[in-house]
mmCIF file of C-alpha atoms and ligand atoms in Angstrom:
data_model
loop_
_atom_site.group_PDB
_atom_site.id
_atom_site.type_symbol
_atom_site.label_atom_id
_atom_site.label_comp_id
_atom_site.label_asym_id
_atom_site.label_seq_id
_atom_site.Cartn_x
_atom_site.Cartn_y
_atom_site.Cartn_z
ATOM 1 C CA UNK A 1124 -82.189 -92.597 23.421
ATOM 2 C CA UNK A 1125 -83.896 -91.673 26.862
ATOM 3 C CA UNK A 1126 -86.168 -94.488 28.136
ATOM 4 C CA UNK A 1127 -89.305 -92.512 28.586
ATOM 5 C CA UNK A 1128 -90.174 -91.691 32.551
ATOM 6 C CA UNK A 1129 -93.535 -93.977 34.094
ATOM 7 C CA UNK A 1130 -94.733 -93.929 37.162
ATOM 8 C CA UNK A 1131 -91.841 -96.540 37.889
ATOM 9 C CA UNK A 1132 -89.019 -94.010 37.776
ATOM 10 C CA UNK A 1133 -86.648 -92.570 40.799
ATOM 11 C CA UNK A 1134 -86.048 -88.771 40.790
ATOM 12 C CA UNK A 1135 -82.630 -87.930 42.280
ATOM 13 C CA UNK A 1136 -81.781 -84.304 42.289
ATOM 14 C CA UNK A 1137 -78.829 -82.169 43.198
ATOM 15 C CA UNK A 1138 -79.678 -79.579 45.902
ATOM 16 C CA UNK A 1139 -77.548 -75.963 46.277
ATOM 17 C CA UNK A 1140 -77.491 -72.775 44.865
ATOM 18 C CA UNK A 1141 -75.939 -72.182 42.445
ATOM 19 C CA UNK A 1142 -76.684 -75.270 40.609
ATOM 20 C CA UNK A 1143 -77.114 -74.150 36.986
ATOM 21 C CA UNK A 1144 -72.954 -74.434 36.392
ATOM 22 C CA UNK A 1145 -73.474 -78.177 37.317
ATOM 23 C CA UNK A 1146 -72.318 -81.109 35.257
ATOM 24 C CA UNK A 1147 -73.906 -83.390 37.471
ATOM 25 C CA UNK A 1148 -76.828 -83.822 35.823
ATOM 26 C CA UNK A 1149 -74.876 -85.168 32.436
ATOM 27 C CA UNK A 1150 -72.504 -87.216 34.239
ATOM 28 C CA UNK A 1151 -75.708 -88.746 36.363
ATOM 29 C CA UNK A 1152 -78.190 -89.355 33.435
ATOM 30 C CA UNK A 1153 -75.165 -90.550 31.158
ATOM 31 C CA UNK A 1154 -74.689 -93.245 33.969
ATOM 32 C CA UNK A 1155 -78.424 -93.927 34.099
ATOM 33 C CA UNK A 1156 -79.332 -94.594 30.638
ATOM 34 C CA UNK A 1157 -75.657 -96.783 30.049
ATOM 35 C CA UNK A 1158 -76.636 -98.990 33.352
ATOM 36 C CA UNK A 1159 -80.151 -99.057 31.895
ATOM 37 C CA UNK A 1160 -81.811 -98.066 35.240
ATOM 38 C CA UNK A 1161 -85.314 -96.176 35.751
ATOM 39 C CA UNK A 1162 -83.857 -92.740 36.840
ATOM 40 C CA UNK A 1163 -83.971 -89.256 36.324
ATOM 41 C CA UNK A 1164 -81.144 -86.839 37.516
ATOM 42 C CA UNK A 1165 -82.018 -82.816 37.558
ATOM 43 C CA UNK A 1166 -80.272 -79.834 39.269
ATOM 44 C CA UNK A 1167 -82.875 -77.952 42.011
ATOM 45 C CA UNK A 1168 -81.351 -74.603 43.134
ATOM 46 C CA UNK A 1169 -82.757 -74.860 46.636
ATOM 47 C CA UNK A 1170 -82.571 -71.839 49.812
ATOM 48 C CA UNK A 1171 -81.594 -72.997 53.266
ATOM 49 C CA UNK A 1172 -85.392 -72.921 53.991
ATOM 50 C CA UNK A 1173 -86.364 -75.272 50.848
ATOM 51 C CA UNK A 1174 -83.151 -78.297 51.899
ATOM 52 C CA UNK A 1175 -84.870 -80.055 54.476
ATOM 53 C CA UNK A 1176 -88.552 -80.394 52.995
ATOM 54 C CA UNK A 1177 -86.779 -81.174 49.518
ATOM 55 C CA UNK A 1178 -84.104 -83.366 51.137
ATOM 56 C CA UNK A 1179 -86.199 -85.748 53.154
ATOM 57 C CA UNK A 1180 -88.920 -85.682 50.547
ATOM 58 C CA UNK A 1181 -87.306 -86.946 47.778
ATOM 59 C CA UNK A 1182 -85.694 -89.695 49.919
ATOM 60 C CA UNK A 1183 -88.672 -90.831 51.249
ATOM 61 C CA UNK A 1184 -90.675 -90.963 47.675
ATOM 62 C CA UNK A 1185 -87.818 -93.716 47.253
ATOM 63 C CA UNK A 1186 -84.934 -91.391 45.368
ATOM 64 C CA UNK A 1187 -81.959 -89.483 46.558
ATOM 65 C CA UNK A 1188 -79.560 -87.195 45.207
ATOM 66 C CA UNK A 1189 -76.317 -84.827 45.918
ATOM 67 C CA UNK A 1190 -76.433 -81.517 47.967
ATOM 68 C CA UNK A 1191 -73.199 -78.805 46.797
ATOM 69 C CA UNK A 1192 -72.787 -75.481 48.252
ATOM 70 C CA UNK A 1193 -73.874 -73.771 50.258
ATOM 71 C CA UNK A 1194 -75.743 -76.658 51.935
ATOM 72 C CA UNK A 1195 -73.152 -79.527 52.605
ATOM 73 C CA UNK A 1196 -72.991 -79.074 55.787
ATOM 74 C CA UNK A 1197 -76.626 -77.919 56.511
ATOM 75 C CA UNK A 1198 -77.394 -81.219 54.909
ATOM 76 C CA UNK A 1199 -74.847 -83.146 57.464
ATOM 77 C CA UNK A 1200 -77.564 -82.427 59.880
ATOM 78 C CA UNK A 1201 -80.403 -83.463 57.836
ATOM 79 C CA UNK A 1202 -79.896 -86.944 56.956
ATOM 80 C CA UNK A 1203 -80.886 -90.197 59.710
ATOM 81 C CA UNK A 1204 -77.436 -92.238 59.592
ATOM 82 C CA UNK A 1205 -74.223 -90.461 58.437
ATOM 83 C CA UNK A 1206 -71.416 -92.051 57.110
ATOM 84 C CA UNK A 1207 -68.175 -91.945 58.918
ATOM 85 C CA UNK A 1208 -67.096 -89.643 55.760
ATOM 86 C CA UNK A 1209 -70.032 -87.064 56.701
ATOM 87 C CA UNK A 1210 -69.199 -87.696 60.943
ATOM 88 C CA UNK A 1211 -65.169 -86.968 59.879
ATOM 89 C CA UNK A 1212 -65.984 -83.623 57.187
ATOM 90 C CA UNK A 1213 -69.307 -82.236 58.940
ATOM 91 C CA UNK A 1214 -70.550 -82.521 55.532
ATOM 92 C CA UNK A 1215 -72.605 -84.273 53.052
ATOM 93 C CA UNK A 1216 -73.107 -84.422 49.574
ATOM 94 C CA UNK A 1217 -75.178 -87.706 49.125
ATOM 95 C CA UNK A 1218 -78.244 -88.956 50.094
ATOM 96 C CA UNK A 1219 -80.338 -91.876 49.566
ATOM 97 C CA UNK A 1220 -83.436 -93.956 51.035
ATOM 98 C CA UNK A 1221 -82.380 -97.699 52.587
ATOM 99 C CA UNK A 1222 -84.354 -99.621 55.052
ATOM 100 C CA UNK A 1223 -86.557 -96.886 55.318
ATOM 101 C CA UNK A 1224 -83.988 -94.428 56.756
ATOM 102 C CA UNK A 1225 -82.340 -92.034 55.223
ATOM 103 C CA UNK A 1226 -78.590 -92.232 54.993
ATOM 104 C CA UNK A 1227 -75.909 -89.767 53.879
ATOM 105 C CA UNK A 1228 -72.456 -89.863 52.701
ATOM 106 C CA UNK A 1229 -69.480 -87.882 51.382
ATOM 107 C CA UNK A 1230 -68.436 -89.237 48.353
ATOM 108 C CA UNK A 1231 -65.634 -86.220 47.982
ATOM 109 C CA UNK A 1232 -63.699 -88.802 49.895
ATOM 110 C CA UNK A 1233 -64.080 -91.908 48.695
ATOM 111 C CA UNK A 1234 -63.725 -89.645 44.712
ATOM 112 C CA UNK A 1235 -60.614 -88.145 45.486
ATOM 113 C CA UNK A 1236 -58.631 -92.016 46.521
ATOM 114 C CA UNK A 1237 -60.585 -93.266 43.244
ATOM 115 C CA UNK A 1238 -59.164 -90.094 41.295
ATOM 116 C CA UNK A 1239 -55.766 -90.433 42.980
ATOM 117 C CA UNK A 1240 -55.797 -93.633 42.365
ATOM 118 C CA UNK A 1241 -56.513 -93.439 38.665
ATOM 119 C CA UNK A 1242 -54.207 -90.491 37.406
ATOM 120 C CA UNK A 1243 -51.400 -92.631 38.731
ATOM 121 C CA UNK A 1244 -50.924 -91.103 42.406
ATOM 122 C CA UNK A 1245 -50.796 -94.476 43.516
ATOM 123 C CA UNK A 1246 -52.549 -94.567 47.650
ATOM 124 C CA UNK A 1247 -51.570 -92.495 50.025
ATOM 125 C CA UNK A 1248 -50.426 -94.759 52.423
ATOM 126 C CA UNK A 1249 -46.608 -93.677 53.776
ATOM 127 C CA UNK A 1250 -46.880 -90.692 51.720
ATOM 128 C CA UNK A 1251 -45.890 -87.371 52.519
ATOM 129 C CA UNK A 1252 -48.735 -84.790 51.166
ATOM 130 C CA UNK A 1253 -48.760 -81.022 50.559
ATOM 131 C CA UNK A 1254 -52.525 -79.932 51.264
ATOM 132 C CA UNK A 1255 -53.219 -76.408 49.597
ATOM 133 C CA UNK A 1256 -56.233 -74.795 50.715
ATOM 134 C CA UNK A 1257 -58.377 -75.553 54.013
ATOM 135 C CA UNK A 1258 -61.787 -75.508 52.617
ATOM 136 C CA UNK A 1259 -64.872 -78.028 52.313
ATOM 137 C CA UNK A 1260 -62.834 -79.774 49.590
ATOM 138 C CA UNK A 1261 -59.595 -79.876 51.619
ATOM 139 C CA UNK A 1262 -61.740 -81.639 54.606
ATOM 140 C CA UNK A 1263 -62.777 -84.082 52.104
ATOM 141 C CA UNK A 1264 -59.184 -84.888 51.045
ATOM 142 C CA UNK A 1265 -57.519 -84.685 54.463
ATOM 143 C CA UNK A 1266 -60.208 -87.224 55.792
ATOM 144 C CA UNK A 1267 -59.157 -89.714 52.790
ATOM 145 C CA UNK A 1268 -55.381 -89.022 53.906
ATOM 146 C CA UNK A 1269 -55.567 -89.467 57.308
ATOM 147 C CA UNK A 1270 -57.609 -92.656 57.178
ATOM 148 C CA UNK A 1271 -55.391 -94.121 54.320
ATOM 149 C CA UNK A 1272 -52.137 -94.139 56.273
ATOM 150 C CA UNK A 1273 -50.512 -90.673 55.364
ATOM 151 C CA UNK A 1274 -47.465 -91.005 56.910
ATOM 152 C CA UNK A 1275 -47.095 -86.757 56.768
ATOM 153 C CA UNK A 1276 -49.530 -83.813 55.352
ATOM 154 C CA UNK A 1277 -48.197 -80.769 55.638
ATOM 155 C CA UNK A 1278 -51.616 -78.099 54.810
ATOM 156 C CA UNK A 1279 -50.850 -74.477 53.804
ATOM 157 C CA UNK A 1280 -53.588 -72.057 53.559
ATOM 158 C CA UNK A 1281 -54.321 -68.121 52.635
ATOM 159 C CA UNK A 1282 -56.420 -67.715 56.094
ATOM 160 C CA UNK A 1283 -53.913 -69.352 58.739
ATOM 161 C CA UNK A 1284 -56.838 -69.696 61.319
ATOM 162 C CA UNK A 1285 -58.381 -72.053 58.936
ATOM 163 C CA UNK A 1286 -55.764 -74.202 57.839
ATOM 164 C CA UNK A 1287 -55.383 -74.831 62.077
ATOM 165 C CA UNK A 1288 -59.259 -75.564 61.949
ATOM 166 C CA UNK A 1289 -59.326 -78.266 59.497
ATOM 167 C CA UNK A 1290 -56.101 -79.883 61.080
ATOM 168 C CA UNK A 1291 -57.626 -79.579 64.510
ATOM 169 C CA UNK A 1292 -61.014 -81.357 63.378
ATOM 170 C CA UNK A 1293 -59.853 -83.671 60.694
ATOM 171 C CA UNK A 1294 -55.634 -84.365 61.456
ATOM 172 C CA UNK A 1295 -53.678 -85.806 63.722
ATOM 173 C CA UNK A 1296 -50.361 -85.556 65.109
ATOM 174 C CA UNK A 1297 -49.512 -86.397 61.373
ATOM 175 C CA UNK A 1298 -50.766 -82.763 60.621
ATOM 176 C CA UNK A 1299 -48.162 -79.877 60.154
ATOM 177 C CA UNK A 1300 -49.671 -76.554 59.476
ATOM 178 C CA UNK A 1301 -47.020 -74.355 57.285
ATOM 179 C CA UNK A 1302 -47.683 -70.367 57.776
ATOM 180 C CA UNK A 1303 -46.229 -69.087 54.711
ATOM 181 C CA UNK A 1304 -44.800 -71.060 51.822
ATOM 182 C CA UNK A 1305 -41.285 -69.933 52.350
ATOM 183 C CA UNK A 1306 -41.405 -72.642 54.835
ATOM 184 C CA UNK A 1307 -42.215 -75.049 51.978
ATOM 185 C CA UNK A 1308 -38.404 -74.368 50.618
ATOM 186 C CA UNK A 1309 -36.371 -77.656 49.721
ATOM 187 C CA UNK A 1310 -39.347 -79.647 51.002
ATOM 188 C CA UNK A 1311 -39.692 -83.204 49.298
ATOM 189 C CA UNK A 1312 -43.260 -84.729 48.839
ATOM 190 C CA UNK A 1313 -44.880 -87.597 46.912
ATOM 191 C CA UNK A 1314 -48.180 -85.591 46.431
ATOM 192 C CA UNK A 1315 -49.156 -82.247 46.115
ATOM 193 C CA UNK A 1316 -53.102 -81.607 46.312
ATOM 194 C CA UNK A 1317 -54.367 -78.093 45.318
ATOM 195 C CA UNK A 1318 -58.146 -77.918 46.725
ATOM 196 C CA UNK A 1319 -57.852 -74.080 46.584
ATOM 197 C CA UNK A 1320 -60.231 -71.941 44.478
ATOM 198 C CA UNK A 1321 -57.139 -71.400 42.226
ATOM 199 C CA UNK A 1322 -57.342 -72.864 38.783
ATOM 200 C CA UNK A 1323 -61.005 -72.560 37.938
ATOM 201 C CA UNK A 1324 -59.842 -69.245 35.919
ATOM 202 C CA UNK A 1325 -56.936 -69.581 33.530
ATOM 203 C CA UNK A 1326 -55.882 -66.341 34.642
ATOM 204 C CA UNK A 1327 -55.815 -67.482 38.164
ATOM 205 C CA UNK A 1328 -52.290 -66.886 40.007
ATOM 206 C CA UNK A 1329 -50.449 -69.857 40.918
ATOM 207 C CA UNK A 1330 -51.553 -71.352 44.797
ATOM 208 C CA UNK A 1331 -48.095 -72.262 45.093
ATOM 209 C CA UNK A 1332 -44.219 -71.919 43.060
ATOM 210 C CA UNK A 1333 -43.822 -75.731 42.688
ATOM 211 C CA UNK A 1334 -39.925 -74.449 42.196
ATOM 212 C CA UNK A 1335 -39.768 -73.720 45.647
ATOM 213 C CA UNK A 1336 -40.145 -77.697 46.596
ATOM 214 C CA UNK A 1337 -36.906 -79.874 45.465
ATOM 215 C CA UNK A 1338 -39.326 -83.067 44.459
ATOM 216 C CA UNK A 1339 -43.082 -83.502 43.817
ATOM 217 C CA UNK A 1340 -44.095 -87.474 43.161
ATOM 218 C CA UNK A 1341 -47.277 -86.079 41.792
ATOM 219 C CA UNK A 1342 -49.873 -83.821 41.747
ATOM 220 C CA UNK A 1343 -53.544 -83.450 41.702
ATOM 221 C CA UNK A 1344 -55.491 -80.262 41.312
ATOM 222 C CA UNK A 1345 -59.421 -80.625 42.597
ATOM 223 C CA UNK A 1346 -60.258 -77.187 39.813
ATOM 224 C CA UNK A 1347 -61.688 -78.264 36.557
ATOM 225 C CA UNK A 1348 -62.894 -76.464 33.225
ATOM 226 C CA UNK A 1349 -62.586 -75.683 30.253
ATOM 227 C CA UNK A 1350 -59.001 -75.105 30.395
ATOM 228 C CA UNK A 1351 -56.270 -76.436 31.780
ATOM 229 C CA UNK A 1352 -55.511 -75.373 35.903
ATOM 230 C CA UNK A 1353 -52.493 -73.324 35.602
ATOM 231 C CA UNK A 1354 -51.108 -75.349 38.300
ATOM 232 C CA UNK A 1355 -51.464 -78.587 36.161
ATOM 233 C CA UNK A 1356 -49.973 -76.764 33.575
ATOM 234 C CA UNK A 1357 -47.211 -75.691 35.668
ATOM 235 C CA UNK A 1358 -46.790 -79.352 37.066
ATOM 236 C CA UNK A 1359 -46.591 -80.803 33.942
ATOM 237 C CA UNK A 1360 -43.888 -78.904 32.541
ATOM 238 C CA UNK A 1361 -41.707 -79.688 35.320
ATOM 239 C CA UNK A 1362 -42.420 -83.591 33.764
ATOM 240 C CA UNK A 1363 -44.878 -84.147 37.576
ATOM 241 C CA UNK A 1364 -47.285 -86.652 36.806
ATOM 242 C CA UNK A 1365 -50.434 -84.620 36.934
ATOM 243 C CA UNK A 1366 -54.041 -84.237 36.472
ATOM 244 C CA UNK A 1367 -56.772 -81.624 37.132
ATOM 245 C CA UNK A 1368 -60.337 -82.408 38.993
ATOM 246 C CA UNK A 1369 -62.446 -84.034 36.152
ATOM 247 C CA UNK A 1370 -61.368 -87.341 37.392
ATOM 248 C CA UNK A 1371 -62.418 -86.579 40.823
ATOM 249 C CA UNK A 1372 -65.869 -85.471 39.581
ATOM 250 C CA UNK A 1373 -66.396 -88.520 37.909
ATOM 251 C CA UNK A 1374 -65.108 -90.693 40.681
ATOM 252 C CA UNK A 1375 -67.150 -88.820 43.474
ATOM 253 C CA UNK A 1376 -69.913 -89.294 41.142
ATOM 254 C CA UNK A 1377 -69.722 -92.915 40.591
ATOM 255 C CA UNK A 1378 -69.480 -93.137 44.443
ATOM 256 C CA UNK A 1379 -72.448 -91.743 44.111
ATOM 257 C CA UNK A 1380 -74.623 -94.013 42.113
ATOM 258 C CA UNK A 1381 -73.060 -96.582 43.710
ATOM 259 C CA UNK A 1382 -74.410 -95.686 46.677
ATOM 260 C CA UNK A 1383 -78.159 -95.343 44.733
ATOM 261 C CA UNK A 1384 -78.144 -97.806 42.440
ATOM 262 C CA UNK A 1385 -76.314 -100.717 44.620
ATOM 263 C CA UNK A 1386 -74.155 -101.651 41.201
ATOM 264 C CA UNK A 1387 -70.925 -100.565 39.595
ATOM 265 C CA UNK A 1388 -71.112 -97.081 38.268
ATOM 266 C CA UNK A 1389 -70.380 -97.227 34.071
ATOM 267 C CA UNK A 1390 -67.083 -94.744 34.396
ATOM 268 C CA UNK A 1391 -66.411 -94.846 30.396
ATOM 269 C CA UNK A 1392 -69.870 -93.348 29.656
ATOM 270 C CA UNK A 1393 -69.646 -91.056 32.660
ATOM 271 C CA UNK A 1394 -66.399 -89.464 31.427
ATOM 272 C CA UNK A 1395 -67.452 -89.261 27.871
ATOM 273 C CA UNK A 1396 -70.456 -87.479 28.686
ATOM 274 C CA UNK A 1397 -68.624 -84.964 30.689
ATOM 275 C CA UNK A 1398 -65.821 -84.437 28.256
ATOM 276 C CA UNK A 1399 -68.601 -83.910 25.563
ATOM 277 C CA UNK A 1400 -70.290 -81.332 27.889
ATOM 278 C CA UNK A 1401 -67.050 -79.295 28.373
ATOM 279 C CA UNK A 1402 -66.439 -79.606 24.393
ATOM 280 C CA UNK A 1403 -69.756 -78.382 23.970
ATOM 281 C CA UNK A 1404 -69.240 -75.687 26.510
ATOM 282 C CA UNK A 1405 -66.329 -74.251 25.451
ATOM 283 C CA UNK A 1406 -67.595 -74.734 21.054
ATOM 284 C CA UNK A 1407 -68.357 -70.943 20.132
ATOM 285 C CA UNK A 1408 -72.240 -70.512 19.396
ATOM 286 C CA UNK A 1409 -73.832 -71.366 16.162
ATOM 287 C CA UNK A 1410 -76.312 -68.923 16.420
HETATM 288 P P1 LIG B 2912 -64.289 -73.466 49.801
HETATM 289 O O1 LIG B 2912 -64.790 -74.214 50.974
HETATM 290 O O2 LIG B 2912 -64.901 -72.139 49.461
HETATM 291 O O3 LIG B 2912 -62.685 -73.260 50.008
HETATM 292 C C1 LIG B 2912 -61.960 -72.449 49.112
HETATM 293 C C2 LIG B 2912 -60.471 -72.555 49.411
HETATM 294 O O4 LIG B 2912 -59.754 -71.791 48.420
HETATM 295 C C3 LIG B 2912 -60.059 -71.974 50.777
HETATM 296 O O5 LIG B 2912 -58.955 -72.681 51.260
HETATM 297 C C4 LIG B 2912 -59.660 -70.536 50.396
HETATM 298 O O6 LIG B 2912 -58.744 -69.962 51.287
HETATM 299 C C5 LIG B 2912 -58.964 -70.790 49.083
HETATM 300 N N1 LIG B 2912 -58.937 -69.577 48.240
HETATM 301 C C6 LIG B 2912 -60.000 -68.971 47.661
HETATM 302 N N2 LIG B 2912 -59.585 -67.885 46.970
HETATM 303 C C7 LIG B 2912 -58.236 -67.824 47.135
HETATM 304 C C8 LIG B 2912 -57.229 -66.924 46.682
HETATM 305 N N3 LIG B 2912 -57.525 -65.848 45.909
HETATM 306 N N4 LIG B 2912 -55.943 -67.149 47.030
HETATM 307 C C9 LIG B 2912 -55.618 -68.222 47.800
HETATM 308 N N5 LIG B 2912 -56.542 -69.099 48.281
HETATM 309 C C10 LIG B 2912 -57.822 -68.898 47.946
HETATM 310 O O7 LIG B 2912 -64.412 -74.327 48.462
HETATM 311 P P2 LIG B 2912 -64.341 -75.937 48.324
HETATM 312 O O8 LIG B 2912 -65.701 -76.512 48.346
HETATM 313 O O9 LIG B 2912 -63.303 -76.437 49.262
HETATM 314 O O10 LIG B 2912 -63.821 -76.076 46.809
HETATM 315 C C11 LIG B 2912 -62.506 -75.682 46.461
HETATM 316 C C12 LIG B 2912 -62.188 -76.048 45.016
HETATM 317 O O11 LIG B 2912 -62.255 -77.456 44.836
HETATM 318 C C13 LIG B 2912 -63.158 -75.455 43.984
HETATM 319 O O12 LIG B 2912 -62.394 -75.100 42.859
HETATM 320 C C14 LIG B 2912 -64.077 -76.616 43.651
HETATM 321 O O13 LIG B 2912 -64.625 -76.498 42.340
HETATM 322 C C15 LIG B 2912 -63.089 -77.762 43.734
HETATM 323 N N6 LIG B 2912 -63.725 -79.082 44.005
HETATM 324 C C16 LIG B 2912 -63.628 -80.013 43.026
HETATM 325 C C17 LIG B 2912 -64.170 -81.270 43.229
HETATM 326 C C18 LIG B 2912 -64.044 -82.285 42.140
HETATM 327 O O14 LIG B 2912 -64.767 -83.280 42.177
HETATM 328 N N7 LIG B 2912 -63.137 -82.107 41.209
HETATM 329 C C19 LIG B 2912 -64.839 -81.561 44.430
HETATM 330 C C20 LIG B 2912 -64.937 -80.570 45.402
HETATM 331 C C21 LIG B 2912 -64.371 -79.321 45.177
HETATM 332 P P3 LIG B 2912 -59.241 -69.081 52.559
HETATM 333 O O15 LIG B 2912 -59.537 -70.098 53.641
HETATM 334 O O16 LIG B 2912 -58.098 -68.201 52.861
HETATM 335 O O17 LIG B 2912 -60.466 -68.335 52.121
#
């Protein structure tokens, strides 16, 4: 049972366009009603022209919320004090009201250690890490590397120029850029991480031949849905310790709240509610 709204209760919101797709809003209001908090989650679809007024406003009435595409890093610019996840990405996908000022993060970071961390990836410190794509996501992810102590990521891309623009403004020296996969042959690494749009269709083509590597520790893949990634399917009959993106949307999430609500974000009701949400999703109409 909802607690009814008064004139006590926070709005946070989740500003981009699309939004409608989003299962933000369940995850969110699942965590607000099991923490028993005076909340209220909902999805705006927002232009460029509506982010700042929204944005800002909403923060300063004492709420906050999450920004997705195409505003992340429109949003970057927006908010008073960034976190050094939003100064390392350019982006942000959380913001909140503290001290009067309105700070921003990007939980995409902190989500994908907590997911890694979860599905059994262990941390990524010493590890050698195949990055596929080059992407808002892949920022995200390469930022979490890089300041967890990869010892190696090697980042392979469609668009070359791309994959040398997210090494250039997130890597180091630990940062190899690989120009075709062929390159990729006999290759060992402890984690693969697929933050390519590949996956979120199941008749997507594979982002990579995992055959072509001779060991993969593990492997995460940042698509989620209704069905499985092909690449998680592909890694887990090879017997790779796998997992697709849910877990990352749940940890990035709870980073989230965290970050509003200044307690521990209730992860059981969070995934339940989004597994329920997919179930229902994918259930054929009862008209
Ligand atoms: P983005 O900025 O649009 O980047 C898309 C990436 O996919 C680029 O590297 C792009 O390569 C590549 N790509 C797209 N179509 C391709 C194709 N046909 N063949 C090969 N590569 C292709 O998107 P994003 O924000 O990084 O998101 C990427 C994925 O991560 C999405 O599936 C998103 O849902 C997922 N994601 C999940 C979570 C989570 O919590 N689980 C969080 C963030 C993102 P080019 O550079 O060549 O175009």
């Amino acid at each position: 049972m909802r607690r009814p709204c008064t004139a006590e209760t926070r709005l946070y919101a989740l500003l981009g366009d699309p939004v409608s797709h989003s299962l933000s809003p369940v995850i969110q209001n699942a965590a607000i009603d099991a923490a028993a908090v005076d909340g209220i989650y909902l999805a705006l679809r927002c232009g460029q022209g509506e982010l700042a007024g929204l944005l800002r406003g909403i923060a300063l009435a004492g709420g906050g919320g999450n920004v997705t595409l195409p505003h992340k890093e429109a949003a970057a610019a927006l908010v008073d004090e960034r976190s050094a996840a939003v100064r390392r990405t350019g982006a942000c996908n959380t913001f909140w009201l503290e001290d009067s000022v309105i700070h921003g993060d990007n939980t995409d970071v902190a989500g994908f250690l907590r997911a890694l961390a979860a599905i059994g990836g262990g941390s990524p410190s010493g590890a050698r890490v195949l990055l596929l794509g080059a992407g808002g996501a892949a920022r995200a992810v390469l930022a979490a590397l890089m300041d967890e102590g990869a010892d190696q990521v090697l980042v392979l891309n469609r668009t070359l120029s791309r994959a040398q623009a997210v090494a250039t403004r997130v890597g180091d020296q630990r940062v190899r850029v690989v120009p075709s996969p062929d390159q990729l042959a006999d290759e060992s690494v402890d984690i693969v991480v697929n933050t390519t749009s590949l996956g979120l269709s199941p008749d997507d083509p594979l982002p990579l031949d995992l055959g072509l590597l001779s060991h993969i520790g593990a492997l995460l893949d940042l698509a989620y849905g209704l069905h499985e990634p092909p690449l998680v399917t592909a890694a887990r009959q090879r017997g790779i310790p796998c997992a697709d993106g849910m877990e990352m949307l749940v940890a990035q999430g709870a980073a989230s709240f965290e970050k509003w609500w200044r307690r521990e974000a209730p992860l059981d009701a969070m995934r339940a509610a989004l597994r329920q949400a997919l179930a229902r999703r994918s259930a054929p109409a009862a008209d």
